[in-house]
Amino acid sequence: MKRFLKLFYLEMMINIRTLIYYILIMPLIFYTFFSIKDGLGDITASAYVVQILIVGTMIVGYQICTREEKDECKGILLISKCRMEMVNARALAAIVFNVIFSLIVLLVIVIFYCVGVKEKWLINEVIMYWFIYFFLVAIISTLIGQIIGNIINSKLSYLLIIFISVAIGALGKEFLELFGTTLHISLFKKISGYISVGQYDAFEKINYLYGLEIESKRLFHRLLYIALLVIILKIVMCIKQKCNVSECIKQIAVSGIVCIIAFMLFSNPTFCRKTGHMEEEGKYLTKSVDMCVDVRKKLNVSVKEQIEILEDTNLIEMTLYHNLKVSSIVGEKENIDYEQNGDFITVKFNKVAKKGEVKTINIEYSGLSSQYFFAGEKATYLPGNFAWIPVPGKKMVFKEGPGFVVLNQIENNEVDYTVKYKSYHKVFSNLNYENGVLKGKSKCGVTLISGNMEEDKINGVHIYFTLNNKIRYKNLASKILDIYDKCEEILQLKCDTINNIYVVPTDNNVFGRYGAKTMILDDTIITGAFEVAEGEDDYLLNEILVAILSKQNFGDLDSEAQNDILEQFTIAVKEQDREKIESVISKYDIEVK
């Protein structure tokens, strides 16, 4: 033990004198200052700083194993009688030094946030982010460097280090996909999800509902990664030092088991794709939906639907976002065959169902949502216009424009919903709470939102807002309600009274028209238009008008017609000119109700 501690001490002294660590710490501290400047919103822009960290620590790990010829290492060689003991001392010294190195940077960022941000949940997010993306990544990279150093001792090794660093870092996903496309090997895309220790989206910033890009499965993935690399390093050393065969076989067997566990338990997220242009009305109406929703890990749903058949048929079509995988569909009194193909599900009865017949179908499915929406342990964002619950017919979920646009999946009739849910956070919805269960009728599906949120009430309207909007949510909600009342009066809308407003982060592409950040579902307004300066009421008016029109056939018109309608409606609402409204409705044959 004394010899091991002496080896450990000497290795630590060499690490302390390693110049590259001090070169690395400068961009990390600079990044810290830069991100503090604009608040936490830029924290995940550090993806490329993580890339620098991976390259640097991998080089350090490589140099640890290729420095025996240097004078400063002669003492270590004299002390060590067992090379494996020296390897273990080096690995431990590298890990301890990475702990100290990461803690220095973490301490700086926590001090800045405690002084400038003062939000406990944000500071907790930062600490976890640094633990997963800096500390554990530094250890992983160091271990990979040591493995390379024990296999190859050549200047060409640095080219291999750069290649591997890029492959597993923030640039890896794009890099491997490009590499695989060039070589016509699709396997590279799948491999990138398993080997990546950088962010899945290097450009993704904080979502104040969800927090930072961290989840428990990513922590588990990195810990498995480290365990696997430690075993591989020992196997390499066994072979290099010509240890006995049984020892090598034992290490390889353990390594294989760890690999199998990692591949079985770790899954990388997938993203939305463009759906086909086929549109087909459903052959049934949904009467009622009784469902259990579990969002504690990912979206798990069990649905009992009561449907009314609209025409004699033995086959019905429904739409469900394709990354929600159906595990079973069963009838109450009959066997049912089904096929899930993309966003569409074909359900076939064993005999013809008559018009007007009421059937009960039980559907179970699970998975992720899309890059726009999510459901899991940290937060849930599932607006009712998104096809996370099956809807009748074949409908486009996304439409291609300047970007992907999420199309409204609205039922043709009012549906009676009962929703039991399991979540780590309080869930807010467009439905009412009754004895811990969500209940209510809606033509606009079910909206479930949870995460870093608080609630308030203004003039009888419930306001739900993310914690970064504590100061401005009242002013924003008041303006939205005032503008909506003016639109309702001049457009002669026959809508529900607004009872709920959600002020949550929203992508530009989500609500039925590219660039819109506001949607109206039943008596609920969901908006991401909270970055509005004082006096920009025209922007909010435009948002409300788009939300009103998107529920009609407005989305079928070309962009020139849409822009003209919005311009004329904006003027008409401001001037309270009903004649102008009727003129535009007549010109474009649109319906406003």
PDB file of C-alpha atoms in Angstrom, residues 273-554:
ATOM      1  CA  ARG A 273     -39.478  13.422 -39.661  1.00  0.00           C
ATOM      2  CA  LYS A 274     -41.741  14.753 -42.376  1.00  0.00           C
ATOM      3  CA  THR A 275     -44.858  12.639 -42.806  1.00  0.00           C
ATOM      4  CA  GLY A 276     -46.547  11.859 -46.085  1.00  0.00           C
ATOM      5  CA  HIS A 277     -49.043  14.199 -47.726  1.00  0.00           C
ATOM      6  CA  MET A 278     -51.928  11.742 -47.509  1.00  0.00           C
ATOM      7  CA  GLU A 279     -55.001  13.069 -45.673  1.00  0.00           C
ATOM      8  CA  GLU A 280     -58.000  10.853 -45.043  1.00  0.00           C
ATOM      9  CA  GLU A 281     -61.013  11.487 -42.846  1.00  0.00           C
ATOM     10  CA  GLY A 282     -61.698   8.932 -40.163  1.00  0.00           C
ATOM     11  CA  LYS A 283     -64.477   6.377 -40.430  1.00  0.00           C
ATOM     12  CA  TYR A 284     -65.310   6.841 -36.767  1.00  0.00           C
ATOM     13  CA  LEU A 285     -65.853   9.487 -34.085  1.00  0.00           C
ATOM     14  CA  THR A 286     -64.226   9.306 -30.667  1.00  0.00           C
ATOM     15  CA  LYS A 287     -66.920   9.432 -27.981  1.00  0.00           C
ATOM     16  CA  SER A 288     -64.896   9.035 -24.795  1.00  0.00           C
ATOM     17  CA  VAL A 289     -61.318   8.374 -23.723  1.00  0.00           C
ATOM     18  CA  ASP A 290     -60.332   6.825 -20.388  1.00  0.00           C
ATOM     19  CA  MET A 291     -56.552   6.776 -20.132  1.00  0.00           C
ATOM     20  CA  CYS A 292     -53.639   6.272 -17.754  1.00  0.00           C
ATOM     21  CA  VAL A 293     -50.526   8.341 -18.498  1.00  0.00           C
ATOM     22  CA  ASP A 294     -47.174   7.645 -16.822  1.00  0.00           C
ATOM     23  CA  VAL A 295     -44.465  10.253 -17.502  1.00  0.00           C
ATOM     24  CA  ARG A 296     -42.039   9.362 -14.728  1.00  0.00           C
ATOM     25  CA  LYS A 297     -39.425   7.982 -17.122  1.00  0.00           C
ATOM     26  CA  LYS A 298     -40.849   8.329 -20.599  1.00  0.00           C
ATOM     27  CA  LEU A 299     -44.344   8.535 -22.014  1.00  0.00           C
ATOM     28  CA  ASN A 300     -46.284   5.336 -21.224  1.00  0.00           C
ATOM     29  CA  VAL A 301     -49.963   5.427 -22.136  1.00  0.00           C
ATOM     30  CA  SER A 302     -52.855   3.018 -21.728  1.00  0.00           C
ATOM     31  CA  VAL A 303     -56.016   4.189 -23.533  1.00  0.00           C
ATOM     32  CA  LYS A 304     -59.570   2.892 -23.476  1.00  0.00           C
ATOM     33  CA  GLU A 305     -61.451   4.564 -26.349  1.00  0.00           C
ATOM     34  CA  GLN A 306     -65.161   4.368 -27.022  1.00  0.00           C
ATOM     35  CA  ILE A 307     -65.775   5.047 -30.719  1.00  0.00           C
ATOM     36  CA  GLU A 308     -68.818   5.360 -32.965  1.00  0.00           C
ATOM     37  CA  ILE A 309     -68.552   3.878 -36.477  1.00  0.00           C
ATOM     38  CA  LEU A 310     -69.640   6.318 -39.231  1.00  0.00           C
ATOM     39  CA  GLU A 311     -70.013   3.807 -42.090  1.00  0.00           C
ATOM     40  CA  ASP A 312     -70.116   0.058 -42.563  1.00  0.00           C
ATOM     41  CA  THR A 313     -66.500  -1.103 -42.450  1.00  0.00           C
ATOM     42  CA  ASN A 314     -64.137  -3.681 -41.018  1.00  0.00           C
ATOM     43  CA  LEU A 315     -61.155  -1.319 -41.146  1.00  0.00           C
ATOM     44  CA  ILE A 316     -60.447   2.058 -39.560  1.00  0.00           C
ATOM     45  CA  GLU A 317     -57.416   4.393 -39.695  1.00  0.00           C
ATOM     46  CA  MET A 318     -56.032   6.526 -36.900  1.00  0.00           C
ATOM     47  CA  THR A 319     -53.091   8.918 -36.483  1.00  0.00           C
ATOM     48  CA  LEU A 320     -50.490   8.667 -33.708  1.00  0.00           C
ATOM     49  CA  TYR A 321     -47.035  10.256 -33.786  1.00  0.00           C
ATOM     50  CA  HIS A 322     -44.688   7.595 -35.181  1.00  0.00           C
ATOM     51  CA  ASN A 323     -42.183   7.577 -32.327  1.00  0.00           C
ATOM     52  CA  LEU A 324     -44.868   6.406 -29.924  1.00  0.00           C
ATOM     53  CA  LYS A 325     -44.721   2.655 -30.451  1.00  0.00           C
ATOM     54  CA  VAL A 326     -47.915   0.650 -30.033  1.00  0.00           C
ATOM     55  CA  SER A 327     -47.478  -2.543 -28.017  1.00  0.00           C
ATOM     56  CA  SER A 328     -51.084  -3.776 -28.194  1.00  0.00           C
ATOM     57  CA  ILE A 329     -54.565  -2.983 -29.508  1.00  0.00           C
ATOM     58  CA  VAL A 330     -57.412  -5.195 -28.298  1.00  0.00           C
ATOM     59  CA  GLY A 331     -61.181  -5.036 -28.547  1.00  0.00           C
ATOM     60  CA  GLU A 332     -63.520  -5.484 -25.641  1.00  0.00           C
ATOM     61  CA  LYS A 333     -65.309  -8.498 -27.128  1.00  0.00           C
ATOM     62  CA  GLU A 334     -63.266  -9.377 -30.219  1.00  0.00           C
ATOM     63  CA  ASN A 335     -59.772  -9.885 -31.545  1.00  0.00           C
ATOM     64  CA  ILE A 336     -58.274  -6.986 -33.494  1.00  0.00           C
ATOM     65  CA  ASP A 337     -55.434  -6.962 -36.015  1.00  0.00           C
ATOM     66  CA  TYR A 338     -53.424  -3.768 -36.392  1.00  0.00           C
ATOM     67  CA  GLU A 339     -50.438  -2.378 -38.256  1.00  0.00           C
ATOM     68  CA  GLN A 340     -48.448   0.750 -37.323  1.00  0.00           C
ATOM     69  CA  ASN A 341     -46.811   2.420 -40.308  1.00  0.00           C
ATOM     70  CA  GLY A 342     -45.209   5.801 -39.614  1.00  0.00           C
ATOM     71  CA  ASP A 343     -47.788   8.159 -38.135  1.00  0.00           C
ATOM     72  CA  PHE A 344     -50.707   5.958 -39.202  1.00  0.00           C
ATOM     73  CA  ILE A 345     -52.303   2.923 -37.547  1.00  0.00           C
ATOM     74  CA  THR A 346     -54.609   0.577 -39.465  1.00  0.00           C
ATOM     75  CA  VAL A 347     -57.048  -1.341 -37.252  1.00  0.00           C
ATOM     76  CA  LYS A 348     -58.903  -4.319 -38.714  1.00  0.00           C
ATOM     77  CA  PHE A 349     -61.939  -5.895 -37.023  1.00  0.00           C
ATOM     78  CA  ASN A 350     -62.731  -9.594 -37.453  1.00  0.00           C
ATOM     79  CA  LYS A 351     -66.161  -8.687 -38.866  1.00  0.00           C
ATOM     80  CA  VAL A 352     -67.826  -5.691 -40.490  1.00  0.00           C
ATOM     81  CA  ALA A 353     -68.845  -2.984 -38.016  1.00  0.00           C
ATOM     82  CA  LYS A 354     -72.196  -1.332 -38.835  1.00  0.00           C
ATOM     83  CA  LYS A 355     -72.814   2.408 -39.080  1.00  0.00           C
ATOM     84  CA  GLY A 356     -73.754   3.795 -35.675  1.00  0.00           C
ATOM     85  CA  GLU A 357     -72.245   0.849 -33.821  1.00  0.00           C
ATOM     86  CA  VAL A 358     -70.262   1.779 -30.685  1.00  0.00           C
ATOM     87  CA  LYS A 359     -67.044  -0.123 -30.044  1.00  0.00           C
ATOM     88  CA  THR A 360     -64.474  -0.093 -27.248  1.00  0.00           C
ATOM     89  CA  ILE A 361     -60.775  -0.310 -28.126  1.00  0.00           C
ATOM     90  CA  ASN A 362     -57.861  -0.629 -25.691  1.00  0.00           C
ATOM     91  CA  ILE A 363     -54.512   0.723 -26.917  1.00  0.00           C
ATOM     92  CA  GLU A 364     -51.144   0.668 -25.163  1.00  0.00           C
ATOM     93  CA  TYR A 365     -48.113   2.569 -26.426  1.00  0.00           C
ATOM     94  CA  SER A 366     -44.948   4.242 -25.180  1.00  0.00           C
ATOM     95  CA  GLY A 367     -41.899   6.176 -26.327  1.00  0.00           C
ATOM     96  CA  LEU A 368     -40.614   9.699 -26.815  1.00  0.00           C
ATOM     97  CA  SER A 369     -42.362  12.587 -28.425  1.00  0.00           C
ATOM     98  CA  SER A 370     -40.380  14.853 -30.776  1.00  0.00           C
ATOM     99  CA  GLN A 371     -37.808  17.617 -30.628  1.00  0.00           C
ATOM    100  CA  TYR A 372     -40.720  20.001 -30.117  1.00  0.00           C
ATOM    101  CA  PHE A 373     -42.431  18.119 -27.289  1.00  0.00           C
ATOM    102  CA  PHE A 374     -41.269  15.822 -24.498  1.00  0.00           C
ATOM    103  CA  ALA A 375     -42.421  13.685 -21.598  1.00  0.00           C
ATOM    104  CA  GLY A 376     -40.206  12.248 -18.901  1.00  0.00           C
ATOM    105  CA  GLU A 377     -38.789  12.471 -15.420  1.00  0.00           C
ATOM    106  CA  LYS A 378     -37.883  16.179 -15.584  1.00  0.00           C
ATOM    107  CA  ALA A 379     -40.849  17.749 -17.340  1.00  0.00           C
ATOM    108  CA  THR A 380     -43.751  17.178 -19.716  1.00  0.00           C
ATOM    109  CA  TYR A 381     -44.883  19.323 -22.637  1.00  0.00           C
ATOM    110  CA  LEU A 382     -47.711  17.679 -24.578  1.00  0.00           C
ATOM    111  CA  PRO A 383     -50.147  20.235 -26.048  1.00  0.00           C
ATOM    112  CA  GLY A 384     -53.514  18.977 -27.205  1.00  0.00           C
ATOM    113  CA  ASN A 385     -52.887  19.805 -30.876  1.00  0.00           C
ATOM    114  CA  PHE A 386     -50.094  17.216 -31.071  1.00  0.00           C
ATOM    115  CA  ALA A 387     -50.972  13.611 -32.023  1.00  0.00           C
ATOM    116  CA  TRP A 388     -49.822  11.990 -28.780  1.00  0.00           C
ATOM    117  CA  ILE A 389     -53.328  10.526 -28.401  1.00  0.00           C
ATOM    118  CA  PRO A 390     -54.790   8.587 -31.380  1.00  0.00           C
ATOM    119  CA  VAL A 391     -57.145  10.681 -33.538  1.00  0.00           C
ATOM    120  CA  PRO A 392     -59.472   9.427 -36.323  1.00  0.00           C
ATOM    121  CA  GLY A 393     -58.249   9.264 -39.912  1.00  0.00           C
ATOM    122  CA  LYS A 394     -54.925   9.785 -41.638  1.00  0.00           C
ATOM    123  CA  LYS A 395     -53.650  13.259 -40.860  1.00  0.00           C
ATOM    124  CA  MET A 396     -50.345  14.995 -41.404  1.00  0.00           C
ATOM    125  CA  VAL A 397     -48.574  15.536 -38.092  1.00  0.00           C
ATOM    126  CA  PHE A 398     -45.887  17.803 -39.553  1.00  0.00           C
ATOM    127  CA  LYS A 399     -45.866  20.013 -42.614  1.00  0.00           C
ATOM    128  CA  GLU A 400     -42.770  21.174 -44.443  1.00  0.00           C
ATOM    129  CA  GLY A 401     -42.367  24.929 -44.865  1.00  0.00           C
ATOM    130  CA  PRO A 402     -39.464  27.213 -43.968  1.00  0.00           C
ATOM    131  CA  GLY A 403     -39.163  24.608 -41.195  1.00  0.00           C
ATOM    132  CA  PHE A 404     -41.347  21.784 -39.877  1.00  0.00           C
ATOM    133  CA  VAL A 405     -44.757  22.964 -38.712  1.00  0.00           C
ATOM    134  CA  VAL A 406     -46.771  20.911 -36.234  1.00  0.00           C
ATOM    135  CA  LEU A 407     -50.318  20.690 -37.568  1.00  0.00           C
ATOM    136  CA  ASN A 408     -53.351  20.828 -35.292  1.00  0.00           C
ATOM    137  CA  GLN A 409     -54.941  17.440 -34.647  1.00  0.00           C
ATOM    138  CA  ILE A 410     -58.444  18.557 -33.714  1.00  0.00           C
ATOM    139  CA  GLU A 411     -61.391  16.206 -33.238  1.00  0.00           C
ATOM    140  CA  ASN A 412     -64.591  16.932 -35.190  1.00  0.00           C
ATOM    141  CA  ASN A 413     -66.663  16.420 -32.062  1.00  0.00           C
ATOM    142  CA  GLU A 414     -66.434  16.971 -28.334  1.00  0.00           C
ATOM    143  CA  VAL A 415     -64.753  14.079 -26.531  1.00  0.00           C
ATOM    144  CA  ASP A 416     -65.261  13.127 -22.898  1.00  0.00           C
ATOM    145  CA  TYR A 417     -61.813  12.579 -21.281  1.00  0.00           C
ATOM    146  CA  THR A 418     -60.775  10.928 -18.015  1.00  0.00           C
ATOM    147  CA  VAL A 419     -57.024  10.931 -17.391  1.00  0.00           C
ATOM    148  CA  LYS A 420     -55.168   9.271 -14.531  1.00  0.00           C
ATOM    149  CA  TYR A 421     -51.519  10.300 -14.472  1.00  0.00           C
ATOM    150  CA  LYS A 422     -48.245   9.472 -12.732  1.00  0.00           C
ATOM    151  CA  SER A 423     -45.574  12.172 -12.628  1.00  0.00           C
ATOM    152  CA  TYR A 424     -42.751  13.472 -10.434  1.00  0.00           C
ATOM    153  CA  HIS A 425     -44.136  17.003 -10.901  1.00  0.00           C
ATOM    154  CA  LYS A 426     -47.563  18.580 -10.578  1.00  0.00           C
ATOM    155  CA  VAL A 427     -49.270  18.342 -13.965  1.00  0.00           C
ATOM    156  CA  PHE A 428     -51.293  21.244 -15.375  1.00  0.00           C
ATOM    157  CA  SER A 429     -53.974  20.582 -17.991  1.00  0.00           C
ATOM    158  CA  ASN A 430     -56.899  21.984 -19.958  1.00  0.00           C
ATOM    159  CA  LEU A 431     -59.061  19.461 -18.091  1.00  0.00           C
ATOM    160  CA  ASN A 432     -60.403  19.872 -14.553  1.00  0.00           C
ATOM    161  CA  TYR A 433     -59.089  18.143 -11.431  1.00  0.00           C
ATOM    162  CA  GLU A 434     -61.585  15.889  -9.681  1.00  0.00           C
ATOM    163  CA  ASN A 435     -60.249  13.748  -6.812  1.00  0.00           C
ATOM    164  CA  GLY A 436     -56.750  13.547  -8.293  1.00  0.00           C
ATOM    165  CA  VAL A 437     -58.031  12.664 -11.775  1.00  0.00           C
ATOM    166  CA  LEU A 438     -58.265  14.944 -14.816  1.00  0.00           C
ATOM    167  CA  LYS A 439     -61.756  15.086 -16.289  1.00  0.00           C
ATOM    168  CA  GLY A 440     -63.531  17.176 -18.895  1.00  0.00           C
ATOM    169  CA  LYS A 441     -64.801  17.541 -22.457  1.00  0.00           C
ATOM    170  CA  SER A 442     -62.647  18.901 -25.266  1.00  0.00           C
ATOM    171  CA  LYS A 443     -62.515  19.202 -29.050  1.00  0.00           C
ATOM    172  CA  CYS A 444     -58.788  19.928 -28.795  1.00  0.00           C
ATOM    173  CA  GLY A 445     -57.406  16.828 -27.145  1.00  0.00           C
ATOM    174  CA  VAL A 446     -55.603  16.785 -23.813  1.00  0.00           C
ATOM    175  CA  THR A 447     -52.852  19.207 -22.843  1.00  0.00           C
ATOM    176  CA  LEU A 448     -50.379  18.085 -20.157  1.00  0.00           C
ATOM    177  CA  ILE A 449     -47.620  20.452 -19.013  1.00  0.00           C
ATOM    178  CA  SER A 450     -45.332  20.050 -15.998  1.00  0.00           C
ATOM    179  CA  GLY A 451     -41.846  21.020 -14.892  1.00  0.00           C
ATOM    180  CA  ASN A 452     -40.280  24.127 -13.388  1.00  0.00           C
ATOM    181  CA  MET A 453     -43.568  26.023 -13.118  1.00  0.00           C
ATOM    182  CA  GLU A 454     -45.646  28.115 -10.744  1.00  0.00           C
ATOM    183  CA  GLU A 455     -49.255  29.266 -10.925  1.00  0.00           C
ATOM    184  CA  ASP A 456     -51.225  32.421 -10.197  1.00  0.00           C
ATOM    185  CA  LYS A 457     -54.695  33.831 -10.831  1.00  0.00           C
ATOM    186  CA  ILE A 458     -55.535  37.154 -12.536  1.00  0.00           C
ATOM    187  CA  ASN A 459     -59.193  38.261 -12.759  1.00  0.00           C
ATOM    188  CA  GLY A 460     -60.357  34.665 -12.456  1.00  0.00           C
ATOM    189  CA  VAL A 461     -57.961  33.366 -15.137  1.00  0.00           C
ATOM    190  CA  HIS A 462     -55.368  30.753 -14.110  1.00  0.00           C
ATOM    191  CA  ILE A 463     -51.838  31.700 -15.200  1.00  0.00           C
ATOM    192  CA  TYR A 464     -49.158  28.995 -15.333  1.00  0.00           C
ATOM    193  CA  PHE A 465     -45.618  30.188 -16.007  1.00  0.00           C
ATOM    194  CA  THR A 466     -42.019  28.994 -15.999  1.00  0.00           C
ATOM    195  CA  LEU A 467     -39.777  30.346 -13.265  1.00  0.00           C
ATOM    196  CA  ASN A 468     -37.845  32.661 -15.583  1.00  0.00           C
ATOM    197  CA  ASN A 469     -41.080  34.606 -16.179  1.00  0.00           C
ATOM    198  CA  LYS A 470     -41.841  35.598 -12.582  1.00  0.00           C
ATOM    199  CA  ILE A 471     -41.508  39.301 -13.308  1.00  0.00           C
ATOM    200  CA  ARG A 472     -43.270  39.641 -16.659  1.00  0.00           C
ATOM    201  CA  TYR A 473     -46.015  37.001 -16.674  1.00  0.00           C
ATOM    202  CA  LYS A 474     -48.691  39.312 -15.174  1.00  0.00           C
ATOM    203  CA  ASN A 475     -48.154  42.061 -17.722  1.00  0.00           C
ATOM    204  CA  LEU A 476     -48.004  39.560 -20.581  1.00  0.00           C
ATOM    205  CA  ALA A 477     -51.174  37.719 -19.487  1.00  0.00           C
ATOM    206  CA  SER A 478     -53.090  40.978 -19.058  1.00  0.00           C
ATOM    207  CA  LYS A 479     -52.101  42.138 -22.552  1.00  0.00           C
ATOM    208  CA  ILE A 480     -53.043  38.798 -24.106  1.00  0.00           C
ATOM    209  CA  LEU A 481     -56.480  38.809 -22.453  1.00  0.00           C
ATOM    210  CA  ASP A 482     -57.110  42.419 -23.508  1.00  0.00           C
ATOM    211  CA  ILE A 483     -56.123  41.722 -27.130  1.00  0.00           C
ATOM    212  CA  TYR A 484     -58.153  38.492 -27.210  1.00  0.00           C
ATOM    213  CA  ASP A 485     -61.268  40.352 -25.986  1.00  0.00           C
ATOM    214  CA  LYS A 486     -60.874  42.900 -28.819  1.00  0.00           C
ATOM    215  CA  CYS A 487     -60.441  40.115 -31.382  1.00  0.00           C
ATOM    216  CA  GLU A 488     -63.408  38.208 -29.999  1.00  0.00           C
ATOM    217  CA  GLU A 489     -65.651  41.265 -30.282  1.00  0.00           C
ATOM    218  CA  ILE A 490     -64.746  42.419 -33.797  1.00  0.00           C
ATOM    219  CA  LEU A 491     -64.425  38.908 -35.274  1.00  0.00           C
ATOM    220  CA  GLN A 492     -67.666  37.831 -33.553  1.00  0.00           C
ATOM    221  CA  LEU A 493     -66.057  34.644 -32.285  1.00  0.00           C
ATOM    222  CA  LYS A 494     -68.141  31.910 -30.706  1.00  0.00           C
ATOM    223  CA  CYS A 495     -65.389  30.629 -28.416  1.00  0.00           C
ATOM    224  CA  ASP A 496     -65.113  29.483 -24.844  1.00  0.00           C
ATOM    225  CA  THR A 497     -64.187  32.068 -22.243  1.00  0.00           C
ATOM    226  CA  ILE A 498     -60.432  31.907 -21.629  1.00  0.00           C
ATOM    227  CA  ASN A 499     -59.793  30.279 -18.245  1.00  0.00           C
ATOM    228  CA  ASN A 500     -56.130  29.241 -18.558  1.00  0.00           C
ATOM    229  CA  ILE A 501     -52.958  30.835 -19.920  1.00  0.00           C
ATOM    230  CA  TYR A 502     -49.677  28.925 -20.108  1.00  0.00           C
ATOM    231  CA  VAL A 503     -46.502  30.991 -20.498  1.00  0.00           C
ATOM    232  CA  VAL A 504     -43.975  28.313 -21.490  1.00  0.00           C
ATOM    233  CA  PRO A 505     -40.993  28.016 -23.887  1.00  0.00           C
ATOM    234  CA  THR A 506     -42.299  27.229 -27.363  1.00  0.00           C
ATOM    235  CA  ASP A 507     -40.493  26.521 -30.611  1.00  0.00           C
ATOM    236  CA  ASN A 508     -41.319  28.732 -33.591  1.00  0.00           C
ATOM    237  CA  ASN A 509     -42.641  25.770 -35.568  1.00  0.00           C
ATOM    238  CA  VAL A 510     -45.140  24.335 -33.141  1.00  0.00           C
ATOM    239  CA  PHE A 511     -48.502  25.997 -33.549  1.00  0.00           C
ATOM    240  CA  GLY A 512     -49.858  25.505 -37.030  1.00  0.00           C
ATOM    241  CA  ARG A 513     -47.879  28.225 -38.838  1.00  0.00           C
ATOM    242  CA  TYR A 514     -44.142  28.776 -39.132  1.00  0.00           C
ATOM    243  CA  GLY A 515     -43.014  31.451 -36.677  1.00  0.00           C
ATOM    244  CA  ALA A 516     -46.145  31.335 -34.475  1.00  0.00           C
ATOM    245  CA  LYS A 517     -45.641  30.855 -30.748  1.00  0.00           C
ATOM    246  CA  THR A 518     -49.243  31.030 -29.535  1.00  0.00           C
ATOM    247  CA  MET A 519     -52.144  28.566 -29.698  1.00  0.00           C
ATOM    248  CA  ILE A 520     -55.746  28.522 -28.469  1.00  0.00           C
ATOM    249  CA  LEU A 521     -57.214  25.174 -27.411  1.00  0.00           C
ATOM    250  CA  ASP A 522     -60.758  25.306 -26.019  1.00  0.00           C
ATOM    251  CA  ASP A 523     -60.575  27.726 -23.069  1.00  0.00           C
ATOM    252  CA  THR A 524     -56.767  27.657 -22.937  1.00  0.00           C
ATOM    253  CA  ILE A 525     -54.082  29.885 -24.467  1.00  0.00           C
ATOM    254  CA  ILE A 526     -50.537  28.493 -24.667  1.00  0.00           C
ATOM    255  CA  THR A 527     -47.862  31.028 -25.580  1.00  0.00           C
ATOM    256  CA  GLY A 528     -44.111  31.255 -25.867  1.00  0.00           C
ATOM    257  CA  ALA A 529     -44.251  34.916 -26.886  1.00  0.00           C
ATOM    258  CA  PHE A 530     -42.811  36.167 -23.619  1.00  0.00           C
ATOM    259  CA  GLU A 531     -39.719  37.867 -25.045  1.00  0.00           C
ATOM    260  CA  VAL A 532     -41.776  40.903 -26.022  1.00  0.00           C
ATOM    261  CA  ALA A 533     -40.523  44.391 -25.264  1.00  0.00           C
ATOM    262  CA  GLU A 534     -42.855  47.037 -23.896  1.00  0.00           C
ATOM    263  CA  GLY A 535     -44.975  48.582 -26.631  1.00  0.00           C
ATOM    264  CA  GLU A 536     -44.820  45.613 -29.022  1.00  0.00           C
ATOM    265  CA  ASP A 537     -48.569  45.008 -28.856  1.00  0.00           C
ATOM    266  CA  ASP A 538     -48.729  44.486 -32.640  1.00  0.00           C
ATOM    267  CA  TYR A 539     -46.628  41.333 -32.231  1.00  0.00           C
ATOM    268  CA  LEU A 540     -49.021  39.912 -29.616  1.00  0.00           C
ATOM    269  CA  LEU A 541     -52.027  40.863 -31.767  1.00  0.00           C
ATOM    270  CA  ASN A 542     -50.450  38.979 -34.677  1.00  0.00           C
ATOM    271  CA  GLU A 543     -49.873  35.958 -32.438  1.00  0.00           C
ATOM    272  CA  ILE A 544     -53.497  35.901 -31.223  1.00  0.00           C
ATOM    273  CA  LEU A 545     -54.840  36.283 -34.767  1.00  0.00           C
ATOM    274  CA  VAL A 546     -52.663  33.406 -36.030  1.00  0.00           C
ATOM    275  CA  ALA A 547     -53.870  31.251 -33.112  1.00  0.00           C
ATOM    276  CA  ILE A 548     -57.511  32.026 -33.952  1.00  0.00           C
ATOM    277  CA  LEU A 549     -57.108  31.484 -37.694  1.00  0.00           C
ATOM    278  CA  SER A 550     -54.976  28.341 -37.409  1.00  0.00           C
ATOM    279  CA  LYS A 551     -58.018  26.481 -36.111  1.00  0.00           C
ATOM    280  CA  GLN A 552     -59.753  27.082 -39.458  1.00  0.00           C
ATOM    281  CA  ASN A 553     -58.642  26.547 -43.099  1.00  0.00           C
ATOM    282  CA  PHE A 554     -56.079  29.361 -42.818  1.00  0.00           C
TER     283      PHE A 554
END
